[in-house]
Amino acid sequence: MGADEKVRTSGELSRPEPPQGLPTVNPAVERPEPAKAALHPSLYVVVWISLSSSVILFNKWILDTAGFHYPIVLTTWHLAFATVMTQILARTTTLLDGRKTVKMTGRVYLRAIVPIGLFFSLSLICGNLTYLYLSVAFIQMLKATTPVAVLLATWSLGVAPPNMKTLFNVSFIVIGVVIASIGEIKFVLIGFLFQAGGIMFESIRLVMVQRLLSSAEYKMDPLVSLYYFAPVCAVMNFCASLIFEIPKIQMQDIYNVGVWTLVANAVVAFMLNVSVVFLIGKTSSLVLTLCGVLKDILLVAASMMIWGTEVSPLQFFGYSIALCGLVYYKLGAEQLKDYFGQGSRAWADFGSRRPALRKIIVFGVALLVLFILLGGLAPRYAPAYDPKAAYDSVWGEKST
């Protein structure tokens, strides 16, 4: 092929004409749907703290104030309600679709789920029995030792090797709780032992769950776990209640509390498990830790307001040590240092933008701390006023 042919061939090629006007959008291409507005994570935090606190206060009111002294029956009712609700949700919603990835067999159920369910039942029974003897405030202080018990159970069951540095870190939690226990005004030994037993059973359960979930085949969120554990726990609790409480209970005891009150109590307890699923998926480990600490502090305050629980200054001091030790143990020094650095920078930036509001916040916090300190140092009892005695003391002296 010569040069002339090449020129002719290239000249015969048709060139695309430049587009006329503006480019148009292809109508066949679907426009992406705008993203749906997601709920703010703080909403999940508020819901979880509200439900978690409500369950504890609700149980305390039913078992102690309302006079329904049957904690095993109440626990059985919660678990039976949870069993029914998880079965309904599994068939009508996608909340429990995670169970389809769990390779659950009869052998696994008997060797793993049933033993875990046993310790779960024991922890729930002991925890509810404690409400009959101790205040909500003191119970929350004792619960701060749960990470220590989990750590010791982890070492005892061979899940992790002992670490003296970690033991030193959690020792501040123990010291704080011991100080708080010494300062407890209404210390009841049997209630303390029930709470200690509940913490021990709960720590063993958590370690067994950790061992089960270490395999990718058995990864479960809290709601799926409840789907498997609730039936076996309900049966175990029912058997225990047949021996210890059902022979003593009367229908009048249920009517005194109210059937709808018990239904509402079970609904709140179940909704707490649902809220945990959303909270874990929307927040970080820091938020979970601080939420737990905030919830415990609010429960102590609620116990003081609702039942007039007396909390001594020594208890405040000990509980503060325990909470600081708990945060340090769960987050670690390096992570805390990073968070403090981020917080100080954010606080400085906030002060440059809103100096007046920053001063108001500082003044309010200082006033609150002063109020707490003065309230702790003030006498707890005012002398009773008897009008007749006052009248006699004044007019009796004058008559003589």
PDB file of N, CA and C in Angstrom, residues 279-378:
ATOM      1  N   LEU A 279     -27.060   0.111  70.249  1.00  0.00           N
ATOM      2  CA  LEU A 279     -26.006   0.911  70.879  1.00  0.00           C
ATOM      3  C   LEU A 279     -24.628   0.425  70.470  1.00  0.00           C
ATOM      4  N   ILE A 280     -24.421  -0.887  70.445  1.00  0.00           N
ATOM      5  CA  ILE A 280     -23.122  -1.446  70.072  1.00  0.00           C
ATOM      6  C   ILE A 280     -22.775  -1.097  68.632  1.00  0.00           C
ATOM      7  N   GLY A 281     -23.771  -1.118  67.761  1.00  0.00           N
ATOM      8  CA  GLY A 281     -23.507  -0.851  66.351  1.00  0.00           C
ATOM      9  C   GLY A 281     -23.294   0.611  66.016  1.00  0.00           C
ATOM     10  N   LYS A 282     -23.688   1.529  66.921  1.00  0.00           N
ATOM     11  CA  LYS A 282     -23.638   2.952  66.600  1.00  0.00           C
ATOM     12  C   LYS A 282     -22.592   3.723  67.399  1.00  0.00           C
ATOM     13  N   THR A 283     -21.950   3.105  68.384  1.00  0.00           N
ATOM     14  CA  THR A 283     -21.027   3.843  69.238  1.00  0.00           C
ATOM     15  C   THR A 283     -19.698   3.107  69.342  1.00  0.00           C
ATOM     16  N   SER A 284     -18.758   3.723  70.060  1.00  0.00           N
ATOM     17  CA  SER A 284     -17.426   3.157  70.246  1.00  0.00           C
ATOM     18  C   SER A 284     -17.276   2.588  71.653  1.00  0.00           C
ATOM     19  N   SER A 285     -16.111   1.955  71.906  1.00  0.00           N
ATOM     20  CA  SER A 285     -15.848   1.386  73.225  1.00  0.00           C
ATOM     21  C   SER A 285     -15.784   2.477  74.290  1.00  0.00           C
ATOM     22  N   LEU A 286     -15.266   3.659  73.922  1.00  0.00           N
ATOM     23  CA  LEU A 286     -15.210   4.767  74.875  1.00  0.00           C
ATOM     24  C   LEU A 286     -16.613   5.174  75.303  1.00  0.00           C
ATOM     25  N   VAL A 287     -17.505   5.313  74.332  1.00  0.00           N
ATOM     26  CA  VAL A 287     -18.872   5.724  74.642  1.00  0.00           C
ATOM     27  C   VAL A 287     -19.559   4.681  75.523  1.00  0.00           C
ATOM     28  N   LEU A 288     -19.361   3.402  75.229  1.00  0.00           N
ATOM     29  CA  LEU A 288     -19.965   2.348  76.038  1.00  0.00           C
ATOM     30  C   LEU A 288     -19.474   2.396  77.473  1.00  0.00           C
ATOM     31  N   THR A 289     -18.157   2.606  77.649  1.00  0.00           N
ATOM     32  CA  THR A 289     -17.592   2.659  78.995  1.00  0.00           C
ATOM     33  C   THR A 289     -18.142   3.849  79.771  1.00  0.00           C
ATOM     34  N   LEU A 290     -18.111   5.025  79.149  1.00  0.00           N
ATOM     35  CA  LEU A 290     -18.589   6.224  79.831  1.00  0.00           C
ATOM     36  C   LEU A 290     -20.092   6.178  80.075  1.00  0.00           C
ATOM     37  N   CYS A 291     -20.831   5.537  79.178  1.00  0.00           N
ATOM     38  CA  CYS A 291     -22.277   5.382  79.389  1.00  0.00           C
ATOM     39  C   CYS A 291     -22.555   4.533  80.622  1.00  0.00           C
ATOM     40  N   GLY A 292     -21.774   3.456  80.773  1.00  0.00           N
ATOM     41  CA  GLY A 292     -21.949   2.610  81.942  1.00  0.00           C
ATOM     42  C   GLY A 292     -21.648   3.347  83.229  1.00  0.00           C
ATOM     43  N   VAL A 293     -20.583   4.145  83.234  1.00  0.00           N
ATOM     44  CA  VAL A 293     -20.228   4.924  84.425  1.00  0.00           C
ATOM     45  C   VAL A 293     -21.314   5.957  84.723  1.00  0.00           C
ATOM     46  N   LEU A 294     -21.777   6.662  83.685  1.00  0.00           N
ATOM     47  CA  LEU A 294     -22.827   7.666  83.868  1.00  0.00           C
ATOM     48  C   LEU A 294     -24.106   7.027  84.385  1.00  0.00           C
ATOM     49  N   LYS A 295     -24.452   5.871  83.856  1.00  0.00           N
ATOM     50  CA  LYS A 295     -25.663   5.177  84.311  1.00  0.00           C
ATOM     51  C   LYS A 295     -25.568   4.823  85.789  1.00  0.00           C
ATOM     52  N   ASP A 296     -24.403   4.332  86.228  1.00  0.00           N
ATOM     53  CA  ASP A 296     -24.235   3.973  87.644  1.00  0.00           C
ATOM     54  C   ASP A 296     -24.360   5.195  88.540  1.00  0.00           C
ATOM     55  N   ILE A 297     -23.783   6.306  88.127  1.00  0.00           N
ATOM     56  CA  ILE A 297     -23.872   7.530  88.924  1.00  0.00           C
ATOM     57  C   ILE A 297     -25.325   7.999  89.015  1.00  0.00           C
ATOM     58  N   LEU A 298     -26.043   7.952  87.883  1.00  0.00           N
ATOM     59  CA  LEU A 298     -27.446   8.368  87.883  1.00  0.00           C
ATOM     60  C   LEU A 298     -28.296   7.456  88.761  1.00  0.00           C
ATOM     61  N   LEU A 299     -27.977   6.161  88.777  1.00  0.00           N
ATOM     62  CA  LEU A 299     -28.735   5.234  89.619  1.00  0.00           C
ATOM     63  C   LEU A 299     -28.506   5.513  91.096  1.00  0.00           C
ATOM     64  N   VAL A 300     -27.275   5.837  91.460  1.00  0.00           N
ATOM     65  CA  VAL A 300     -27.000   6.203  92.857  1.00  0.00           C
ATOM     66  C   VAL A 300     -27.813   7.436  93.235  1.00  0.00           C
ATOM     67  N   ALA A 301     -27.819   8.438  92.346  1.00  0.00           N
ATOM     68  CA  ALA A 301     -28.591   9.653  92.615  1.00  0.00           C
ATOM     69  C   ALA A 301     -30.093   9.357  92.681  1.00  0.00           C
ATOM     70  N   ALA A 302     -30.582   8.498  91.766  1.00  0.00           N
ATOM     71  CA  ALA A 302     -32.010   8.149  91.769  1.00  0.00           C
ATOM     72  C   ALA A 302     -32.397   7.412  93.033  1.00  0.00           C
ATOM     73  N   SER A 303     -31.530   6.530  93.518  1.00  0.00           N
ATOM     74  CA  SER A 303     -31.807   5.797  94.754  1.00  0.00           C
ATOM     75  C   SER A 303     -31.913   6.754  95.935  1.00  0.00           C
ATOM     76  N   MET A 304     -31.060   7.786  95.947  1.00  0.00           N
ATOM     77  CA  MET A 304     -31.106   8.759  97.034  1.00  0.00           C
ATOM     78  C   MET A 304     -32.396   9.571  96.987  1.00  0.00           C
ATOM     79  N   MET A 305     -32.865   9.892  95.777  1.00  0.00           N
ATOM     80  CA  MET A 305     -34.062  10.721  95.652  1.00  0.00           C
ATOM     81  C   MET A 305     -35.349   9.927  95.880  1.00  0.00           C
ATOM     82  N   ILE A 306     -35.412   8.701  95.340  1.00  0.00           N
ATOM     83  CA  ILE A 306     -36.664   7.927  95.394  1.00  0.00           C
ATOM     84  C   ILE A 306     -36.864   7.281  96.759  1.00  0.00           C
ATOM     85  N   TRP A 307     -35.835   6.607  97.250  1.00  0.00           N
ATOM     86  CA  TRP A 307     -35.969   5.867  98.511  1.00  0.00           C
ATOM     87  C   TRP A 307     -35.279   6.549  99.697  1.00  0.00           C
ATOM     88  N   GLY A 308     -34.718   7.714  99.467  1.00  0.00           N
ATOM     89  CA  GLY A 308     -34.034   8.407 100.554  1.00  0.00           C
ATOM     90  C   GLY A 308     -32.810   7.674 101.060  1.00  0.00           C
ATOM     91  N   THR A 309     -32.121   6.967 100.163  1.00  0.00           N
ATOM     92  CA  THR A 309     -30.937   6.206 100.557  1.00  0.00           C
ATOM     93  C   THR A 309     -29.849   7.150 101.072  1.00  0.00           C
ATOM     94  N   GLU A 310     -29.299   6.800 102.220  1.00  0.00           N
ATOM     95  CA  GLU A 310     -28.233   7.606 102.796  1.00  0.00           C
ATOM     96  C   GLU A 310     -26.890   7.121 102.266  1.00  0.00           C
ATOM     97  N   VAL A 311     -26.143   8.019 101.670  1.00  0.00           N
ATOM     98  CA  VAL A 311     -24.814   7.706 101.153  1.00  0.00           C
ATOM     99  C   VAL A 311     -23.814   8.588 101.893  1.00  0.00           C
ATOM    100  N   SER A 312     -22.880   7.969 102.592  1.00  0.00           N
ATOM    101  CA  SER A 312     -21.924   8.713 103.405  1.00  0.00           C
ATOM    102  C   SER A 312     -20.826   9.323 102.526  1.00  0.00           C
ATOM    103  N   PRO A 313     -20.145  10.355 103.013  1.00  0.00           N
ATOM    104  CA  PRO A 313     -19.014  10.922 102.273  1.00  0.00           C
ATOM    105  C   PRO A 313     -17.931   9.890 101.977  1.00  0.00           C
ATOM    106  N   LEU A 314     -17.734   8.942 102.905  1.00  0.00           N
ATOM    107  CA  LEU A 314     -16.735   7.896 102.677  1.00  0.00           C
ATOM    108  C   LEU A 314     -17.123   7.022 101.487  1.00  0.00           C
ATOM    109  N   GLN A 315     -18.420   6.762 101.322  1.00  0.00           N
ATOM    110  CA  GLN A 315     -18.876   5.994 100.174  1.00  0.00           C
ATOM    111  C   GLN A 315     -18.660   6.761  98.876  1.00  0.00           C
ATOM    112  N   PHE A 316     -18.957   8.057  98.887  1.00  0.00           N
ATOM    113  CA  PHE A 316     -18.696   8.882  97.708  1.00  0.00           C
ATOM    114  C   PHE A 316     -17.224   8.814  97.313  1.00  0.00           C
ATOM    115  N   PHE A 317     -16.362   8.922  98.304  1.00  0.00           N
ATOM    116  CA  PHE A 317     -14.922   8.893  98.043  1.00  0.00           C
ATOM    117  C   PHE A 317     -14.501   7.542  97.467  1.00  0.00           C
ATOM    118  N   GLY A 318     -14.941   6.452  98.092  1.00  0.00           N
ATOM    119  CA  GLY A 318     -14.573   5.116  97.622  1.00  0.00           C
ATOM    120  C   GLY A 318     -15.127   4.809  96.244  1.00  0.00           C
ATOM    121  N   TYR A 319     -16.375   5.214  96.011  1.00  0.00           N
ATOM    122  CA  TYR A 319     -16.986   4.942  94.706  1.00  0.00           C
ATOM    123  C   TYR A 319     -16.307   5.741  93.598  1.00  0.00           C
ATOM    124  N   SER A 320     -15.859   6.952  93.920  1.00  0.00           N
ATOM    125  CA  SER A 320     -15.135   7.762  92.936  1.00  0.00           C
ATOM    126  C   SER A 320     -13.829   7.081  92.530  1.00  0.00           C
ATOM    127  N   ILE A 321     -13.133   6.518  93.500  1.00  0.00           N
ATOM    128  CA  ILE A 321     -11.897   5.785  93.200  1.00  0.00           C
ATOM    129  C   ILE A 321     -12.199   4.582  92.310  1.00  0.00           C
ATOM    130  N   ALA A 322     -13.273   3.855  92.642  1.00  0.00           N
ATOM    131  CA  ALA A 322     -13.630   2.660  91.869  1.00  0.00           C
ATOM    132  C   ALA A 322     -13.988   3.022  90.430  1.00  0.00           C
ATOM    133  N   LEU A 323     -14.739   4.103  90.225  1.00  0.00           N
ATOM    134  CA  LEU A 323     -15.135   4.493  88.874  1.00  0.00           C
ATOM    135  C   LEU A 323     -13.925   4.947  88.055  1.00  0.00           C
ATOM    136  N   CYS A 324     -13.031   5.708  88.683  1.00  0.00           N
ATOM    137  CA  CYS A 324     -11.815   6.132  87.967  1.00  0.00           C
ATOM    138  C   CYS A 324     -10.968   4.923  87.593  1.00  0.00           C
ATOM    139  N   GLY A 325     -10.851   3.965  88.516  1.00  0.00           N
ATOM    140  CA  GLY A 325     -10.113   2.737  88.213  1.00  0.00           C
ATOM    141  C   GLY A 325     -10.766   1.933  87.109  1.00  0.00           C
ATOM    142  N   LEU A 326     -12.104   1.936  87.079  1.00  0.00           N
ATOM    143  CA  LEU A 326     -12.836   1.201  86.045  1.00  0.00           C
ATOM    144  C   LEU A 326     -12.573   1.795  84.662  1.00  0.00           C
ATOM    145  N   VAL A 327     -12.636   3.121  84.555  1.00  0.00           N
ATOM    146  CA  VAL A 327     -12.387   3.779  83.274  1.00  0.00           C
ATOM    147  C   VAL A 327     -10.937   3.547  82.828  1.00  0.00           C
ATOM    148  N   TYR A 328     -10.004   3.648  83.765  1.00  0.00           N
ATOM    149  CA  TYR A 328      -8.588   3.451  83.427  1.00  0.00           C
ATOM    150  C   TYR A 328      -8.331   2.021  82.955  1.00  0.00           C
ATOM    151  N   TYR A 329      -8.963   1.054  83.614  1.00  0.00           N
ATOM    152  CA  TYR A 329      -8.755  -0.354  83.235  1.00  0.00           C
ATOM    153  C   TYR A 329      -9.330  -0.654  81.860  1.00  0.00           C
ATOM    154  N   LYS A 330     -10.500  -0.116  81.562  1.00  0.00           N
ATOM    155  CA  LYS A 330     -11.163  -0.454  80.300  1.00  0.00           C
ATOM    156  C   LYS A 330     -10.561   0.266  79.094  1.00  0.00           C
ATOM    157  N   LEU A 331     -10.025   1.455  79.309  1.00  0.00           N
ATOM    158  CA  LEU A 331      -9.523   2.241  78.182  1.00  0.00           C
ATOM    159  C   LEU A 331      -8.007   2.221  78.064  1.00  0.00           C
ATOM    160  N   GLY A 332      -7.286   2.168  79.169  1.00  0.00           N
ATOM    161  CA  GLY A 332      -5.831   2.167  79.122  1.00  0.00           C
ATOM    162  C   GLY A 332      -5.261   3.569  79.143  1.00  0.00           C
ATOM    163  N   ALA A 333      -3.982   3.680  79.561  1.00  0.00           N
ATOM    164  CA  ALA A 333      -3.351   4.983  79.744  1.00  0.00           C
ATOM    165  C   ALA A 333      -3.184   5.724  78.422  1.00  0.00           C
ATOM    166  N   GLU A 334      -2.713   5.017  77.388  1.00  0.00           N
ATOM    167  CA  GLU A 334      -2.458   5.679  76.110  1.00  0.00           C
ATOM    168  C   GLU A 334      -3.734   6.224  75.487  1.00  0.00           C
ATOM    169  N   GLN A 335      -4.781   5.414  75.515  1.00  0.00           N
ATOM    170  CA  GLN A 335      -6.043   5.851  74.925  1.00  0.00           C
ATOM    171  C   GLN A 335      -6.630   7.021  75.709  1.00  0.00           C
ATOM    172  N   LEU A 336      -6.513   6.972  77.045  1.00  0.00           N
ATOM    173  CA  LEU A 336      -6.998   8.079  77.854  1.00  0.00           C
ATOM    174  C   LEU A 336      -6.230   9.360  77.552  1.00  0.00           C
ATOM    175  N   LYS A 337      -4.908   9.231  77.350  1.00  0.00           N
ATOM    176  CA  LYS A 337      -4.093  10.396  77.035  1.00  0.00           C
ATOM    177  C   LYS A 337      -4.547  11.025  75.709  1.00  0.00           C
ATOM    178  N   ASP A 338      -4.841  10.187  74.720  1.00  0.00           N
ATOM    179  CA  ASP A 338      -5.321  10.713  73.434  1.00  0.00           C
ATOM    180  C   ASP A 338      -6.656  11.427  73.588  1.00  0.00           C
ATOM    181  N   TYR A 339      -7.562  10.802  74.356  1.00  0.00           N
ATOM    182  CA  TYR A 339      -8.881  11.408  74.541  1.00  0.00           C
ATOM    183  C   TYR A 339      -8.783  12.720  75.313  1.00  0.00           C
ATOM    184  N   PHE A 340      -7.912  12.767  76.330  1.00  0.00           N
ATOM    185  CA  PHE A 340      -7.740  14.008  77.090  1.00  0.00           C
ATOM    186  C   PHE A 340      -7.170  15.111  76.196  1.00  0.00           C
ATOM    187  N   GLY A 341      -6.230  14.733  75.310  1.00  0.00           N
ATOM    188  CA  GLY A 341      -5.673  15.720  74.380  1.00  0.00           C
ATOM    189  C   GLY A 341      -6.724  16.268  73.435  1.00  0.00           C
ATOM    190  N   GLN A 342      -7.553  15.370  72.893  1.00  0.00           N
ATOM    191  CA  GLN A 342      -8.627  15.816  72.005  1.00  0.00           C
ATOM    192  C   GLN A 342      -9.639  16.675  72.761  1.00  0.00           C
ATOM    193  N   GLY A 343      -9.941  16.268  73.997  1.00  0.00           N
ATOM    194  CA  GLY A 343     -10.901  17.024  74.784  1.00  0.00           C
ATOM    195  C   GLY A 343     -10.410  18.418  75.138  1.00  0.00           C
ATOM    196  N   SER A 344      -9.115  18.535  75.488  1.00  0.00           N
ATOM    197  CA  SER A 344      -8.572  19.845  75.848  1.00  0.00           C
ATOM    198  C   SER A 344      -8.550  20.783  74.644  1.00  0.00           C
ATOM    199  N   ARG A 345      -8.234  20.235  73.468  1.00  0.00           N
ATOM    200  CA  ARG A 345      -8.247  21.068  72.271  1.00  0.00           C
ATOM    201  C   ARG A 345      -9.664  21.527  71.933  1.00  0.00           C
ATOM    202  N   ALA A 346     -10.618  20.608  72.069  1.00  0.00           N
ATOM    203  CA  ALA A 346     -12.017  20.970  71.793  1.00  0.00           C
ATOM    204  C   ALA A 346     -12.522  22.001  72.801  1.00  0.00           C
ATOM    205  N   TRP A 347     -12.115  21.856  74.071  1.00  0.00           N
ATOM    206  CA  TRP A 347     -12.536  22.800  75.109  1.00  0.00           C
ATOM    207  C   TRP A 347     -11.940  24.193  74.863  1.00  0.00           C
ATOM    208  N   ALA A 348     -10.656  24.230  74.430  1.00  0.00           N
ATOM    209  CA  ALA A 348     -10.019  25.508  74.121  1.00  0.00           C
ATOM    210  C   ALA A 348     -10.693  26.172  72.918  1.00  0.00           C
ATOM    211  N   ASP A 349     -11.040  25.376  71.916  1.00  0.00           N
ATOM    212  CA  ASP A 349     -11.717  25.917  70.743  1.00  0.00           C
ATOM    213  C   ASP A 349     -13.104  26.435  71.119  1.00  0.00           C
ATOM    214  N   PHE A 350     -13.804  25.696  71.995  1.00  0.00           N
ATOM    215  CA  PHE A 350     -15.122  26.141  72.454  1.00  0.00           C
ATOM    216  C   PHE A 350     -15.013  27.449  73.231  1.00  0.00           C
ATOM    217  N   GLY A 351     -13.944  27.584  74.054  1.00  0.00           N
ATOM    218  CA  GLY A 351     -13.753  28.807  74.817  1.00  0.00           C
ATOM    219  C   GLY A 351     -13.475  30.005  73.946  1.00  0.00           C
ATOM    220  N   SER A 352     -12.775  29.814  72.835  1.00  0.00           N
ATOM    221  CA  SER A 352     -12.503  30.929  71.932  1.00  0.00           C
ATOM    222  C   SER A 352     -13.757  31.361  71.181  1.00  0.00           C
ATOM    223  N   ARG A 353     -14.662  30.414  70.916  1.00  0.00           N
ATOM    224  CA  ARG A 353     -15.889  30.738  70.194  1.00  0.00           C
ATOM    225  C   ARG A 353     -17.000  31.217  71.118  1.00  0.00           C
ATOM    226  N   ARG A 354     -17.129  30.612  72.307  1.00  0.00           N
ATOM    227  CA  ARG A 354     -18.201  30.964  73.256  1.00  0.00           C
ATOM    228  C   ARG A 354     -17.602  31.237  74.646  1.00  0.00           C
ATOM    229  N   PRO A 355     -16.878  32.320  74.812  1.00  0.00           N
ATOM    230  CA  PRO A 355     -16.227  32.551  76.110  1.00  0.00           C
ATOM    231  C   PRO A 355     -17.211  32.724  77.265  1.00  0.00           C
ATOM    232  N   ALA A 356     -18.335  33.399  77.016  1.00  0.00           N
ATOM    233  CA  ALA A 356     -19.311  33.632  78.086  1.00  0.00           C
ATOM    234  C   ALA A 356     -19.941  32.319  78.538  1.00  0.00           C
ATOM    235  N   LEU A 357     -20.333  31.475  77.576  1.00  0.00           N
ATOM    236  CA  LEU A 357     -20.945  30.195  77.911  1.00  0.00           C
ATOM    237  C   LEU A 357     -19.958  29.294  78.639  1.00  0.00           C
ATOM    238  N   ARG A 358     -18.688  29.360  78.258  1.00  0.00           N
ATOM    239  CA  ARG A 358     -17.678  28.552  78.938  1.00  0.00           C
ATOM    240  C   ARG A 358     -17.557  28.964  80.402  1.00  0.00           C
ATOM    241  N   LYS A 359     -17.582  30.257  80.680  1.00  0.00           N
ATOM    242  CA  LYS A 359     -17.505  30.720  82.067  1.00  0.00           C
ATOM    243  C   LYS A 359     -18.710  30.257  82.875  1.00  0.00           C
ATOM    244  N   ILE A 360     -19.885  30.280  82.238  1.00  0.00           N
ATOM    245  CA  ILE A 360     -21.102  29.825  82.930  1.00  0.00           C
ATOM    246  C   ILE A 360     -20.998  28.340  83.284  1.00  0.00           C
ATOM    247  N   ILE A 361     -20.487  27.522  82.350  1.00  0.00           N
ATOM    248  CA  ILE A 361     -20.342  26.086  82.601  1.00  0.00           C
ATOM    249  C   ILE A 361     -19.360  25.836  83.743  1.00  0.00           C
ATOM    250  N   VAL A 362     -18.224  26.533  83.721  1.00  0.00           N
ATOM    251  CA  VAL A 362     -17.228  26.362  84.791  1.00  0.00           C
ATOM    252  C   VAL A 362     -17.820  26.756  86.140  1.00  0.00           C
ATOM    253  N   PHE A 363     -18.548  27.866  86.175  1.00  0.00           N
ATOM    254  CA  PHE A 363     -19.164  28.308  87.421  1.00  0.00           C
ATOM    255  C   PHE A 363     -20.205  27.296  87.910  1.00  0.00           C
ATOM    256  N   GLY A 364     -21.004  26.757  86.983  1.00  0.00           N
ATOM    257  CA  GLY A 364     -22.025  25.780  87.372  1.00  0.00           C
ATOM    258  C   GLY A 364     -21.428  24.505  87.918  1.00  0.00           C
ATOM    259  N   VAL A 365     -20.369  24.001  87.278  1.00  0.00           N
ATOM    260  CA  VAL A 365     -19.717  22.780  87.772  1.00  0.00           C
ATOM    261  C   VAL A 365     -19.107  23.018  89.146  1.00  0.00           C
ATOM    262  N   ALA A 366     -18.433  24.165  89.325  1.00  0.00           N
ATOM    263  CA  ALA A 366     -17.842  24.484  90.623  1.00  0.00           C
ATOM    264  C   ALA A 366     -18.910  24.580  91.709  1.00  0.00           C
ATOM    265  N   LEU A 367     -20.056  25.176  91.368  1.00  0.00           N
ATOM    266  CA  LEU A 367     -21.159  25.292  92.325  1.00  0.00           C
ATOM    267  C   LEU A 367     -21.726  23.919  92.685  1.00  0.00           C
ATOM    268  N   LEU A 368     -21.835  23.028  91.682  1.00  0.00           N
ATOM    269  CA  LEU A 368     -22.349  21.681  91.930  1.00  0.00           C
ATOM    270  C   LEU A 368     -21.407  20.896  92.831  1.00  0.00           C
ATOM    271  N   VAL A 369     -20.090  20.966  92.571  1.00  0.00           N
ATOM    272  CA  VAL A 369     -19.113  20.269  93.411  1.00  0.00           C
ATOM    273  C   VAL A 369     -19.160  20.795  94.834  1.00  0.00           C
ATOM    274  N   LEU A 370     -19.262  22.109  94.993  1.00  0.00           N
ATOM    275  CA  LEU A 370     -19.340  22.708  96.323  1.00  0.00           C
ATOM    276  C   LEU A 370     -20.591  22.250  97.052  1.00  0.00           C
ATOM    277  N   PHE A 371     -21.698  22.181  96.325  1.00  0.00           N
ATOM    278  CA  PHE A 371     -22.958  21.734  96.924  1.00  0.00           C
ATOM    279  C   PHE A 371     -22.855  20.287  97.405  1.00  0.00           C
ATOM    280  N   ILE A 372     -22.218  19.417  96.584  1.00  0.00           N
ATOM    281  CA  ILE A 372     -22.068  18.007  96.967  1.00  0.00           C
ATOM    282  C   ILE A 372     -21.176  17.871  98.193  1.00  0.00           C
ATOM    283  N   LEU A 373     -20.066  18.642  98.206  1.00  0.00           N
ATOM    284  CA  LEU A 373     -19.155  18.562  99.343  1.00  0.00           C
ATOM    285  C   LEU A 373     -19.810  19.050 100.629  1.00  0.00           C
ATOM    286  N   LEU A 374     -20.489  20.189 100.553  1.00  0.00           N
ATOM    287  CA  LEU A 374     -21.166  20.708 101.736  1.00  0.00           C
ATOM    288  C   LEU A 374     -22.304  19.795 102.175  1.00  0.00           C
ATOM    289  N   GLY A 375     -22.999  19.201 101.193  1.00  0.00           N
ATOM    290  CA  GLY A 375     -24.065  18.267 101.545  1.00  0.00           C
ATOM    291  C   GLY A 375     -23.540  17.026 102.224  1.00  0.00           C
ATOM    292  N   GLY A 376     -22.339  16.563 101.798  1.00  0.00           N
ATOM    293  CA  GLY A 376     -21.752  15.386 102.435  1.00  0.00           C
ATOM    294  C   GLY A 376     -21.246  15.664 103.827  1.00  0.00           C
ATOM    295  N   LEU A 377     -20.767  16.906 104.059  1.00  0.00           N
ATOM    296  CA  LEU A 377     -20.242  17.238 105.377  1.00  0.00           C
ATOM    297  C   LEU A 377     -21.328  17.661 106.352  1.00  0.00           C
ATOM    298  N   ALA A 378     -22.501  18.020 105.833  1.00  0.00           N
ATOM    299  CA  ALA A 378     -23.583  18.476 106.699  1.00  0.00           C
ATOM    300  C   ALA A 378     -24.177  17.313 107.471  1.00  0.00           C
TER     301      ALA A 378
END
